[in-house]
Amino acid sequence: MGIHDRTARRLLHTFVDEGYVDARHDPSRHGYVFSLSPRLFALAGQLAARLPLVTCGERAVRQLHEHTGFDAYLVIPSYGDVLVLARAGDRAPDPWSLVPATECAGGNVLLAYRQSWRDDQRPDEENTTRLDLEARAAEVRHHGYAVLAQGDITSLAVPIPMVPAPLAALVLLCQTRALSDADREALSAVLRRAAARLGDTHDPRRPSPSLPGGP
């Protein structure tokens, strides 16, 4: 992170004092081993209950499910995966579950707008992997949505409009045999309208939600 050792040590001990980091003495290293504590889950729960992206996202996926009859969910990037923030329908992934970014239409959408994240998906630097990711990213940006067929289920995803780049994606899960080209275009239009409304709730000009005292 480019900070001085003493600064890093002071910050770590502050996090330990506040309960966000656990410190364990390690004789083999003649010092301490630091690890994140469960208190971060409490912090995430407090934040999720107040973030417009989560609260409005829950309403958006529920409305999509009711309107289309298909399962819907909302995802954000999480290192090599995407994290599910909200879902509606039995076949959608559970909230707070992780799905590999390259194996999810929502992940494909988010990868399309983040060159550095695409680079992180291919640590082996294989040309075929690079070309595949870049080709998929170009196709997503061209169409404005991603489609991924996996067995009898096809997922369709669009980005949530945000500045400077989308930080979330809406996904629909459809029966592959029931999804014609015309259906795909119609559903992507429905998704884009829902995404635009959801993007308005993430306007950076809006004040950030306040949090109560630490858990």
CSV table of C-alpha atoms in Angstrom, one decimal:
chain,number,residue,atom,x,y,z
A,1,MET,CA,0.0,0.0,0.0
A,2,GLY,CA,3.0,2.3,0.0
A,3,ILE,CA,2.8,3.2,3.7
A,4,HIS,CA,5.6,3.2,6.3
A,5,ASP,CA,6.0,0.1,8.5
A,6,ARG,CA,5.3,2.1,11.6
A,7,THR,CA,2.1,3.5,10.1
A,8,ALA,CA,1.0,0.0,9.1
A,9,ARG,CA,1.7,-1.3,12.6
A,10,ARG,CA,-0.2,1.5,14.2
A,11,LEU,CA,-3.2,1.0,12.0
A,12,LEU,CA,-3.2,-2.8,12.6
A,13,HIS,CA,-3.2,-2.3,16.4
A,14,THR,CA,-6.0,0.3,16.1
A,15,PHE,CA,-8.1,-2.3,14.2
A,16,VAL,CA,-7.3,-4.8,16.9
A,17,ASP,CA,-8.4,-2.4,19.6
A,18,GLU,CA,-11.6,-1.7,17.7
A,19,GLY,CA,-12.3,-5.4,17.2
A,20,TYR,CA,-12.1,-5.6,13.4
A,21,VAL,CA,-8.8,-7.5,13.4
A,22,ASP,CA,-7.6,-10.4,15.6
A,23,ALA,CA,-3.9,-10.7,16.6
A,24,ARG,CA,-2.4,-14.1,17.4
A,25,HIS,CA,1.2,-14.5,18.6
A,26,ASP,CA,3.2,-16.7,16.2
A,27,PRO,CA,6.5,-18.0,17.8
A,28,SER,CA,7.7,-19.2,14.4
A,29,ARG,CA,7.7,-15.7,13.1
A,30,HIS,CA,8.8,-14.0,16.3
A,31,GLY,CA,5.7,-11.7,16.2
A,32,TYR,CA,2.0,-11.6,15.5
A,33,VAL,CA,-0.3,-12.9,12.8
A,34,PHE,CA,-3.2,-10.6,12.0
A,35,SER,CA,-6.5,-11.7,10.6
A,36,LEU,CA,-10.0,-10.2,10.0
A,37,SER,CA,-12.5,-10.7,12.7
A,38,PRO,CA,-16.3,-11.5,12.5
A,39,ARG,CA,-17.1,-8.0,13.4
A,40,LEU,CA,-16.7,-7.0,9.8
A,41,PHE,CA,-19.9,-9.1,9.1
A,42,ALA,CA,-21.8,-6.9,11.6
A,43,LEU,CA,-20.5,-3.8,9.9
A,44,ALA,CA,-21.5,-5.1,6.4
A,45,GLY,CA,-24.9,-6.0,7.7
A,46,GLN,CA,-25.4,-2.5,9.1
A,47,LEU,CA,-24.2,-1.0,5.8
A,48,ALA,CA,-26.3,-3.3,3.6
A,49,ALA,CA,-29.5,-2.4,5.5
A,50,ARG,CA,-29.0,1.3,4.6
A,51,LEU,CA,-27.3,1.3,1.1
A,52,PRO,CA,-29.8,2.4,-1.6
A,53,LEU,CA,-28.2,-0.1,-4.0
A,54,VAL,CA,-29.1,-3.0,-1.7
A,55,THR,CA,-32.5,-1.8,-0.5
A,56,CYS,CA,-33.6,-0.6,-3.9
A,57,GLY,CA,-32.0,-3.6,-5.5
A,58,GLU,CA,-34.2,-5.9,-3.4
A,59,ARG,CA,-37.3,-4.1,-4.7
A,60,ALA,CA,-36.0,-4.1,-8.3
A,61,VAL,CA,-35.3,-7.9,-8.5
A,62,ARG,CA,-38.7,-8.6,-6.9
A,63,GLN,CA,-40.5,-6.4,-9.4
A,64,LEU,CA,-38.5,-8.0,-12.3
A,65,HIS,CA,-39.5,-11.5,-11.0
A,66,GLU,CA,-43.2,-10.5,-10.8
A,67,HIS,CA,-43.2,-8.8,-14.2
A,68,THR,CA,-41.3,-11.4,-16.2
A,69,GLY,CA,-41.9,-14.6,-14.3
A,70,PHE,CA,-38.1,-15.2,-14.4
A,71,ASP,CA,-35.8,-15.4,-11.4
A,72,ALA,CA,-33.7,-12.2,-10.9
A,73,TYR,CA,-30.7,-11.1,-8.9
A,74,LEU,CA,-28.2,-8.3,-8.4
A,75,VAL,CA,-24.4,-8.7,-8.3
A,76,ILE,CA,-21.3,-6.6,-7.6
A,77,PRO,CA,-17.6,-7.4,-8.2
A,78,SER,CA,-15.8,-9.3,-5.5
A,79,TYR,CA,-12.2,-10.1,-6.6
A,80,GLY,CA,-12.5,-13.2,-8.9
A,81,ASP,CA,-16.2,-13.6,-8.2
A,82,VAL,CA,-19.4,-11.6,-8.1
A,83,LEU,CA,-21.3,-11.1,-4.8
A,84,VAL,CA,-25.1,-11.5,-4.9
A,85,LEU,CA,-26.7,-8.5,-3.1
A,86,ALA,CA,-30.4,-9.4,-3.7
A,87,ARG,CA,-32.4,-12.1,-5.4
A,88,ALA,CA,-36.0,-13.1,-6.2
A,89,GLY,CA,-37.0,-16.6,-7.3
A,90,ASP,CA,-36.0,-20.1,-6.3
A,91,ARG,CA,-33.3,-20.7,-8.8
A,92,ALA,CA,-31.4,-17.4,-8.3
A,93,PRO,CA,-28.3,-17.6,-6.1
A,94,ASP,CA,-28.7,-16.9,-2.4
A,95,PRO,CA,-27.9,-13.4,-1.1
A,96,TRP,CA,-24.2,-12.9,-0.1
A,97,SER,CA,-23.2,-16.0,-2.1
A,98,LEU,CA,-20.2,-15.8,-4.5
A,99,VAL,CA,-20.3,-16.8,-8.2
A,100,PRO,CA,-17.2,-17.0,-10.4
A,101,ALA,CA,-17.2,-13.8,-12.5
A,102,THR,CA,-16.4,-15.6,-15.8
A,103,GLU,CA,-19.2,-18.1,-15.2
A,104,CYS,CA,-22.0,-15.6,-14.7
A,105,ALA,CA,-23.7,-13.2,-17.2
A,106,GLY,CA,-23.5,-10.5,-14.5
A,107,GLY,CA,-19.8,-11.1,-14.1
A,108,ASN,CA,-19.3,-10.9,-17.9
A,109,VAL,CA,-21.1,-7.5,-17.9
A,110,LEU,CA,-18.9,-6.1,-15.1
A,111,LEU,CA,-15.7,-7.5,-16.6
A,112,ALA,CA,-16.5,-5.8,-19.9
A,113,TYR,CA,-16.1,-2.4,-18.3
A,114,ARG,CA,-13.0,-3.0,-16.2
A,115,GLN,CA,-9.8,-3.7,-18.0
A,116,SER,CA,-7.8,-4.2,-14.8
A,117,TRP,CA,-10.3,-6.7,-13.5
A,118,ARG,CA,-10.1,-8.7,-16.8
A,119,ASP,CA,-6.4,-8.7,-16.4
A,120,ASP,CA,-6.8,-10.2,-12.9
A,121,GLN,CA,-8.9,-13.0,-14.3
A,122,ARG,CA,-5.9,-14.4,-16.3
A,123,PRO,CA,-2.9,-14.6,-14.1
A,124,ASP,CA,-1.4,-17.3,-16.3
A,125,GLU,CA,-1.3,-14.8,-19.2
A,126,GLU,CA,-2.5,-17.4,-21.7
A,127,ASN,CA,-3.3,-15.8,-25.0
A,128,THR,CA,-6.4,-17.9,-25.6
A,129,THR,CA,-7.8,-16.8,-22.2
A,130,ARG,CA,-7.0,-13.1,-22.9
A,131,LEU,CA,-8.6,-13.2,-26.4
A,132,ASP,CA,-11.7,-14.9,-25.1
A,133,LEU,CA,-12.2,-12.4,-22.3
A,134,GLU,CA,-11.6,-9.4,-24.6
A,135,ALA,CA,-13.9,-10.8,-27.3
A,136,ARG,CA,-16.7,-11.3,-24.7
A,137,ALA,CA,-16.1,-7.8,-23.3
A,138,ALA,CA,-16.3,-6.2,-26.7
A,139,GLU,CA,-19.5,-8.1,-27.5
A,140,VAL,CA,-21.1,-7.0,-24.2
A,141,ARG,CA,-20.2,-3.4,-24.8
A,142,HIS,CA,-21.6,-3.6,-28.3
A,143,HIS,CA,-25.0,-5.1,-27.4
A,144,GLY,CA,-25.3,-3.5,-23.9
A,145,TYR,CA,-26.0,-6.9,-22.3
A,146,ALA,CA,-24.4,-10.3,-21.7
A,147,VAL,CA,-26.0,-13.7,-22.4
A,148,LEU,CA,-24.7,-17.0,-21.0
A,149,ALA,CA,-26.2,-20.4,-21.6
A,150,GLN,CA,-25.6,-23.1,-19.0
A,151,GLY,CA,-27.6,-26.3,-19.7
A,152,ASP,CA,-31.3,-25.6,-19.7
A,153,ILE,CA,-30.8,-22.1,-18.1
A,154,THR,CA,-29.7,-18.9,-19.9
A,155,SER,CA,-28.8,-15.9,-17.9
A,156,LEU,CA,-29.2,-12.4,-19.3
A,157,ALA,CA,-27.5,-9.4,-17.6
A,158,VAL,CA,-27.2,-5.6,-18.0
A,159,PRO,CA,-25.0,-3.1,-16.2
A,160,ILE,CA,-26.4,-0.6,-13.6
A,161,PRO,CA,-25.4,2.8,-15.1
A,162,MET,CA,-22.8,4.4,-12.7
A,163,VAL,CA,-19.9,6.8,-13.0
A,164,PRO,CA,-17.1,6.2,-13.9
A,165,ALA,CA,-18.0,2.5,-14.6
A,166,PRO,CA,-20.9,0.1,-13.6
A,167,LEU,CA,-20.4,-1.3,-10.1
A,168,ALA,CA,-23.4,-3.7,-10.3
A,169,ALA,CA,-25.4,-5.8,-12.8
A,170,LEU,CA,-29.0,-7.1,-12.9
A,171,VAL,CA,-29.4,-10.7,-14.0
A,172,LEU,CA,-32.4,-12.7,-15.3
A,173,LEU,CA,-32.5,-16.5,-15.4
A,174,CYS,CA,-34.6,-17.9,-18.2
A,175,GLN,CA,-35.4,-21.3,-19.6
A,176,THR,CA,-33.1,-21.7,-22.6
A,177,ARG,CA,-35.7,-23.3,-24.8
A,178,ALA,CA,-38.2,-20.5,-24.2
A,179,LEU,CA,-35.8,-17.7,-25.1
A,180,SER,CA,-36.0,-16.6,-28.7
A,181,ASP,CA,-33.9,-13.8,-30.2
A,182,ALA,CA,-37.0,-11.5,-30.0
A,183,ASP,CA,-37.6,-12.5,-26.4
A,184,ARG,CA,-33.9,-11.8,-25.6
A,185,GLU,CA,-34.2,-8.3,-27.0
A,186,ALA,CA,-37.5,-7.6,-25.2
A,187,LEU,CA,-36.1,-8.8,-21.9
A,188,SER,CA,-32.9,-6.8,-22.3
A,189,ALA,CA,-35.0,-3.7,-22.8
A,190,VAL,CA,-37.0,-4.5,-19.6
A,191,LEU,CA,-33.7,-5.1,-17.7
A,192,ARG,CA,-32.2,-1.8,-19.0
A,193,ARG,CA,-35.2,0.2,-17.8
A,194,ALA,CA,-35.0,-1.4,-14.3
A,195,ALA,CA,-31.2,-0.9,-14.3
A,196,ALA,CA,-31.6,2.8,-15.2
A,197,ARG,CA,-34.0,3.3,-12.3
A,198,LEU,CA,-31.6,1.5,-9.9
A,199,GLY,CA,-28.7,3.6,-11.2
A,200,ASP,CA,-30.5,6.8,-10.2
A,201,THR,CA,-30.5,5.6,-6.5
A,202,HIS,CA,-26.7,5.4,-6.7
A,203,ASP,CA,-26.2,9.0,-7.9
A,204,PRO,CA,-22.9,10.2,-6.3
A,205,ARG,CA,-24.5,13.6,-5.6
A,206,ARG,CA,-26.9,12.1,-3.1
A,207,PRO,CA,-25.8,12.2,0.6
A,208,SER,CA,-24.3,9.0,1.9
A,209,PRO,CA,-26.4,7.0,4.5
A,210,SER,CA,-25.5,7.6,8.1
A,211,LEU,CA,-24.6,4.6,10.3
A,212,PRO,CA,-25.2,4.2,14.0
A,213,GLY,CA,-22.5,3.6,16.5
A,214,GLY,CA,-20.4,0.6,15.9
A,215,PRO,CA,-21.9,-2.9,16.5
